[in-house]
Amino acid sequence: MAKYIFVTGGVTSSLGKGIIAASLAKLLQSRGLKVTIQKFDPYINVDPGTLNPYEHGECYVTDDGAETDLDLGHYERFLNIPTSQANNVTTGRIYQTVINKEREGEYLGKTVQVIPHITDEIKRRMMLLGESGEYDIVITELGGTVGDIESLPFVEAVRQLQWEMPEEDCLVVHLTLIPYLKAAKELKTKPTQHSVRMLSQEGVRPDIIVCRTEHPLTAELKRKIALFCNVKQNAVIEAMDASTIYEVPLKMLQEGLDVTVLKKLQINGYAAPDLARWREFLDKLNAPKSRVTIGLIGKYIELQDAYKSILEAFVHAGAVNQCKVQIVNVHSEFINNENVSEKLKDLDALLVAPGFGSRGVEGKITAVKYARENQMPFFGICLGMQMAVIEYARNVIGWKDANSTEMDTKTPYPVIALMEEQKKIKKKGGTMRLGAYPCQLAEGSLANKIYGKTMISERHRHRWEFNNNYLNDFINAGLIPSGKNPETGLVEIVELKNHPFFIGVQYHPELKSTVENPHPLFVNLVQAAKYYAEVKASAKAGRMEKETA
Ligand code: GLN
């Protein structure tokens, strides 16, 4: 039987509940336990797929095609195991299920209410992964902050489960903030006391308090928090700001979070933590021997969470290469023919980001042209790949008005077009081509060399595709379709022959990069960027030599 850990948050949002949950999971996994994490979000959207990235950051996609919260990305990156639809549940999905049941007559004769019907559905979903028999421990992160009106049914569900389950099967971790008042030169515990009191009023008794803080907590302060929050002193855990999220598991290990959890859950005979690969990764990350600057060309760059998985994939790829990858955000809306060289010339590689709609696409196309003509390593993801195809059509084949029908429905050359099965779709939610699909790589292609195999599986989230009516024109003009869906023939990868690294992928490789399995495309892009930087540097040195001679 699985045991359950619930992670709640108090005082403020954005404290990093997802990272704390993932770090605890990592430590328990490193001791030989089978762990998974799920997130319950209190908003009414059925999933975050219809949310603007400015609202909610990146939409993470699982193998089974669920559009989910970006915290699931952290879970996968830390644990190196895939998540699924069941790992992310929203208020919208809960209500949808209950209302559908009501329409089917399952509650016939009864008044359907928040308690017990909504809370029962929450509880059923909270227990679901644990009942599969696959896991020893299920960690559930509750989105939002304790005290929010919309979180109430979730906290009530946790209260009931805490009451129903044997003491040793259920544990609540409460994450709070201990603010530092500069003027008083003091850390303040009052907001934490209040948030624990609020949680207690809602009937949930936390077993462990994790305290986000910019300064170390003294033993005296820990004692005070323990006393007023009604937990033992070893259950007050300091979570100091870390230089990278990947340090957090080690900090939690030092604080003994995992041991406190194991004791409370009465799990005996656990192994010593095996974090050898994790530490090896951190050692490399912290001791870079080289440096590259990669341009991220996107339109949501004001909000870093919009490209979370891409940024993390670069962290993983940088560590493998012992290379510090500095990302420079370039707003695609402001790139044009006149300024492109000025904006991009100091970069060592370009990544043209995924996206939707026409804002900023012309700048992306201009950036692709620059990378293609200057032999600069180029990596296009999803919309980025589509822009590479359009750029090639316009500037190499000579079809000036080539476009995607997403941007121009009347283009004479719809080189990117709506997928056949998408044409009849009217509803927006959960209807894109989503999740993992197989892809066959052309023997001897760059993609084939990078992956080291011919059959891969990658995750998708798009409606438009490479228009195969133009396939031969592109092949004749030198664009190689190096990856295809084996059943439908859909082009998934394009690359160029006479270029050191030019790859566009219709899928999202960033979603599958983890600490222990960095994605080969990102790893190779960093290598290509290093090489490009060296070539640039030696050309510059050559020029200077000539000038001084
Ligand atoms: N808007 C494009 C499509 O739907 C690309 C999507 C993306 O970049 N994820 O096909």
mmCIF file with all atom_site columns, N, CA and C and ligand atoms in Angstrom, residues 353-357 381-384 386 404 406-407 416 418-419 432 460-465 506 508, ligand 1:
data_model
loop_
_atom_site.group_PDB
_atom_site.id
_atom_site.type_symbol
_atom_site.label_atom_id
_atom_site.label_alt_id
_atom_site.label_comp_id
_atom_site.label_asym_id
_atom_site.label_entity_id
_atom_site.label_seq_id
_atom_site.pdbx_PDB_ins_code
_atom_site.Cartn_x
_atom_site.Cartn_y
_atom_site.Cartn_z
_atom_site.occupancy
_atom_site.B_iso_or_equiv
_atom_site.pdbx_formal_charge
_atom_site.auth_seq_id
_atom_site.auth_comp_id
_atom_site.auth_asym_id
_atom_site.auth_atom_id
_atom_site.pdbx_PDB_model_num
ATOM   1  N N  . ALA A 1 353 ? 11.992 29.685 -30.827 1.00 0.00 ? 353 ALA A N  1
ATOM   2  C CA . ALA A 1 353 ? 11.099 29.042 -29.861 1.00 0.00 ? 353 ALA A CA 1
ATOM   3  C C  . ALA A 1 353 ? 9.737  28.662 -30.450 1.00 0.00 ? 353 ALA A C  1
ATOM   4  N N  . PRO A 1 354 ? 9.041  27.770 -29.752 1.00 0.00 ? 354 PRO A N  1
ATOM   5  C CA . PRO A 1 354 ? 7.659  27.450 -30.112 1.00 0.00 ? 354 PRO A CA 1
ATOM   6  C C  . PRO A 1 354 ? 6.752  28.665 -29.904 1.00 0.00 ? 354 PRO A C  1
ATOM   7  N N  . GLY A 1 355 ? 5.545  28.607 -30.411 1.00 0.00 ? 355 GLY A N  1
ATOM   8  C CA . GLY A 1 355 ? 4.611  29.709 -30.194 1.00 0.00 ? 355 GLY A CA 1
ATOM   9  C C  . GLY A 1 355 ? 3.348  29.565 -31.015 1.00 0.00 ? 355 GLY A C  1
ATOM   10 N N  . PHE A 1 356 ? 2.453  30.490 -30.788 1.00 0.00 ? 356 PHE A N  1
ATOM   11 C CA . PHE A 1 356 ? 1.159  30.468 -31.480 1.00 0.00 ? 356 PHE A CA 1
ATOM   12 C C  . PHE A 1 356 ? 0.834  31.869 -31.986 1.00 0.00 ? 356 PHE A C  1
ATOM   13 N N  . GLY A 1 357 ? 0.165  31.946 -33.141 1.00 0.00 ? 357 GLY A N  1
ATOM   14 C CA . GLY A 1 357 ? -0.281 33.243 -33.640 1.00 0.00 ? 357 GLY A CA 1
ATOM   15 C C  . GLY A 1 357 ? 0.822  33.987 -34.370 1.00 0.00 ? 357 GLY A C  1
ATOM   16 N N  . ILE A 1 381 ? 12.247 24.862 -32.751 1.00 0.00 ? 381 ILE A N  1
ATOM   17 C CA . ILE A 1 381 ? 11.331 23.935 -32.099 1.00 0.00 ? 381 ILE A CA 1
ATOM   18 C C  . ILE A 1 381 ? 9.891  24.308 -32.442 1.00 0.00 ? 381 ILE A C  1
ATOM   19 N N  . CYS A 1 382 ? 9.161  23.349 -32.969 1.00 0.00 ? 382 CYS A N  1
ATOM   20 C CA . CYS A 1 382 ? 7.745  23.485 -33.300 1.00 0.00 ? 382 CYS A CA 1
ATOM   21 C C  . CYS A 1 382 ? 7.507  24.698 -34.201 1.00 0.00 ? 382 CYS A C  1
ATOM   22 N N  . LEU A 1 383 ? 6.973  25.809 -33.690 1.00 0.00 ? 383 LEU A N  1
ATOM   23 C CA . LEU A 1 383 ? 6.809  26.974 -34.551 1.00 0.00 ? 383 LEU A CA 1
ATOM   24 C C  . LEU A 1 383 ? 8.166  27.381 -35.138 1.00 0.00 ? 383 LEU A C  1
ATOM   25 N N  . GLY A 1 384 ? 9.235  27.184 -34.382 1.00 0.00 ? 384 GLY A N  1
ATOM   26 C CA . GLY A 1 384 ? 10.583 27.499 -34.853 1.00 0.00 ? 384 GLY A CA 1
ATOM   27 C C  . GLY A 1 384 ? 10.953 26.688 -36.084 1.00 0.00 ? 384 GLY A C  1
ATOM   28 N N  . GLN A 1 386 ? 8.696  25.411 -38.158 1.00 0.00 ? 386 GLN A N  1
ATOM   29 C CA . GLN A 1 386 ? 7.808  25.876 -39.225 1.00 0.00 ? 386 GLN A CA 1
ATOM   30 C C  . GLN A 1 386 ? 8.356  27.155 -39.864 1.00 0.00 ? 386 GLN A C  1
ATOM   31 N N  . SER A 1 404 ? 2.605  30.016 -43.400 1.00 0.00 ? 404 SER A N  1
ATOM   32 C CA . SER A 1 404 ? 1.761  29.014 -42.751 1.00 0.00 ? 404 SER A CA 1
ATOM   33 C C  . SER A 1 404 ? 0.339  29.557 -42.808 1.00 0.00 ? 404 SER A C  1
ATOM   34 N N  . GLU A 1 406 ? -1.650 29.391 -40.623 1.00 0.00 ? 406 GLU A N  1
ATOM   35 C CA . GLU A 1 406 ? -1.951 29.960 -39.298 1.00 0.00 ? 406 GLU A CA 1
ATOM   36 C C  . GLU A 1 406 ? -1.803 31.485 -39.349 1.00 0.00 ? 406 GLU A C  1
ATOM   37 N N  . MET A 1 407 ? -0.852 31.963 -40.169 1.00 0.00 ? 407 MET A N  1
ATOM   38 C CA . MET A 1 407 ? -0.564 33.400 -40.232 1.00 0.00 ? 407 MET A CA 1
ATOM   39 C C  . MET A 1 407 ? -1.257 34.078 -41.415 1.00 0.00 ? 407 MET A C  1
ATOM   40 N N  . ILE A 1 416 ? 3.255  25.437 -44.707 1.00 0.00 ? 416 ILE A N  1
ATOM   41 C CA . ILE A 1 416 ? 2.828  24.873 -43.423 1.00 0.00 ? 416 ILE A CA 1
ATOM   42 C C  . ILE A 1 416 ? 1.298  24.991 -43.423 1.00 0.00 ? 416 ILE A C  1
ATOM   43 N N  . LEU A 1 418 ? -2.740 23.389 -42.012 1.00 0.00 ? 418 LEU A N  1
ATOM   44 C CA . LEU A 1 418 ? -3.470 22.727 -40.937 1.00 0.00 ? 418 LEU A CA 1
ATOM   45 C C  . LEU A 1 418 ? -3.542 21.225 -41.217 1.00 0.00 ? 418 LEU A C  1
ATOM   46 N N  . MET A 1 419 ? -3.299 20.417 -40.196 1.00 0.00 ? 419 MET A N  1
ATOM   47 C CA . MET A 1 419 ? -3.370 18.973 -40.379 1.00 0.00 ? 419 MET A CA 1
ATOM   48 C C  . MET A 1 419 ? -4.800 18.575 -40.748 1.00 0.00 ? 419 MET A C  1
ATOM   49 N N  . MET A 1 432 ? -5.332 19.696 -29.801 1.00 0.00 ? 432 MET A N  1
ATOM   50 C CA . MET A 1 432 ? -4.166 19.727 -30.698 1.00 0.00 ? 432 MET A CA 1
ATOM   51 C C  . MET A 1 432 ? -3.641 18.306 -30.899 1.00 0.00 ? 432 MET A C  1
ATOM   52 N N  . HIS A 1 460 ? 4.464  16.029 -28.717 1.00 0.00 ? 460 HIS A N  1
ATOM   53 C CA . HIS A 1 460 ? 3.991  17.070 -29.629 1.00 0.00 ? 460 HIS A CA 1
ATOM   54 C C  . HIS A 1 460 ? 2.920  17.954 -28.993 1.00 0.00 ? 460 HIS A C  1
ATOM   55 N N  . ARG A 1 461 ? 2.787  19.147 -29.583 1.00 0.00 ? 461 ARG A N  1
ATOM   56 C CA . ARG A 1 461 ? 1.678  20.038 -29.211 1.00 0.00 ? 461 ARG A CA 1
ATOM   57 C C  . ARG A 1 461 ? 1.508  21.069 -30.325 1.00 0.00 ? 461 ARG A C  1
ATOM   58 N N  . HIS A 1 462 ? 0.769  20.713 -31.359 1.00 0.00 ? 462 HIS A N  1
ATOM   59 C CA . HIS A 1 462 ? 0.601  21.631 -32.488 1.00 0.00 ? 462 HIS A CA 1
ATOM   60 C C  . HIS A 1 462 ? -0.624 21.252 -33.319 1.00 0.00 ? 462 HIS A C  1
ATOM   61 N N  . ARG A 1 463 ? -1.041 22.200 -34.188 1.00 0.00 ? 463 ARG A N  1
ATOM   62 C CA . ARG A 1 463 ? -2.155 21.932 -35.107 1.00 0.00 ? 463 ARG A CA 1
ATOM   63 C C  . ARG A 1 463 ? -1.695 21.943 -36.564 1.00 0.00 ? 463 ARG A C  1
ATOM   64 N N  . TRP A 1 464 ? -0.645 22.720 -36.838 1.00 0.00 ? 464 TRP A N  1
ATOM   65 C CA . TRP A 1 464 ? -0.184 22.845 -38.216 1.00 0.00 ? 464 TRP A CA 1
ATOM   66 C C  . TRP A 1 464 ? 0.977  21.883 -38.464 1.00 0.00 ? 464 TRP A C  1
ATOM   67 N N  . GLU A 1 465 ? 1.266  21.645 -39.750 1.00 0.00 ? 465 GLU A N  1
ATOM   68 C CA . GLU A 1 465 ? 2.314  20.692 -40.085 1.00 0.00 ? 465 GLU A CA 1
ATOM   69 C C  . GLU A 1 465 ? 2.987  21.091 -41.401 1.00 0.00 ? 465 GLU A C  1
ATOM   70 N N  . GLN A 1 506 ? 9.452  19.367 -35.302 1.00 0.00 ? 506 GLN A N  1
ATOM   71 C CA . GLN A 1 506 ? 8.041  19.697 -35.110 1.00 0.00 ? 506 GLN A CA 1
ATOM   72 C C  . GLN A 1 506 ? 7.595  19.384 -33.668 1.00 0.00 ? 506 GLN A C  1
ATOM   73 N N  . HIS A 1 508 ? 8.588  18.625 -29.312 1.00 0.00 ? 508 HIS A N  1
ATOM   74 C CA . HIS A 1 508 ? 9.200  19.389 -28.215 1.00 0.00 ? 508 HIS A CA 1
ATOM   75 C C  . HIS A 1 508 ? 10.225 18.537 -27.454 1.00 0.00 ? 508 HIS A C  1
HETATM 76 N N1 . GLN B 2 .   ? 1.309  27.301 -33.707 1.00 0.00 ? 1   GLN B N1 1
HETATM 77 C C1 . GLN B 2 .   ? 1.973  26.171 -34.288 1.00 0.00 ? 1   GLN B C1 1
HETATM 78 C C2 . GLN B 2 .   ? 1.010  25.007 -34.457 1.00 0.00 ? 1   GLN B C2 1
HETATM 79 O O1 . GLN B 2 .   ? 0.009  24.922 -33.769 1.00 0.00 ? 1   GLN B O1 1
HETATM 80 C C3 . GLN B 2 .   ? 3.177  25.763 -33.461 1.00 0.00 ? 1   GLN B C3 1
HETATM 81 C C4 . GLN B 2 .   ? 2.827  25.278 -32.093 1.00 0.00 ? 1   GLN B C4 1
HETATM 82 C C5 . GLN B 2 .   ? 4.001  25.237 -31.133 1.00 0.00 ? 1   GLN B C5 1
HETATM 83 O O2 . GLN B 2 .   ? 5.030  25.889 -31.373 1.00 0.00 ? 1   GLN B O2 1
HETATM 84 N N2 . GLN B 2 .   ? 3.863  24.501 -30.039 1.00 0.00 ? 1   GLN B N2 1
HETATM 85 O O3 . GLN B 2 .   ? 1.265  24.159 -35.264 1.00 0.00 ? 1   GLN B O3 1
#
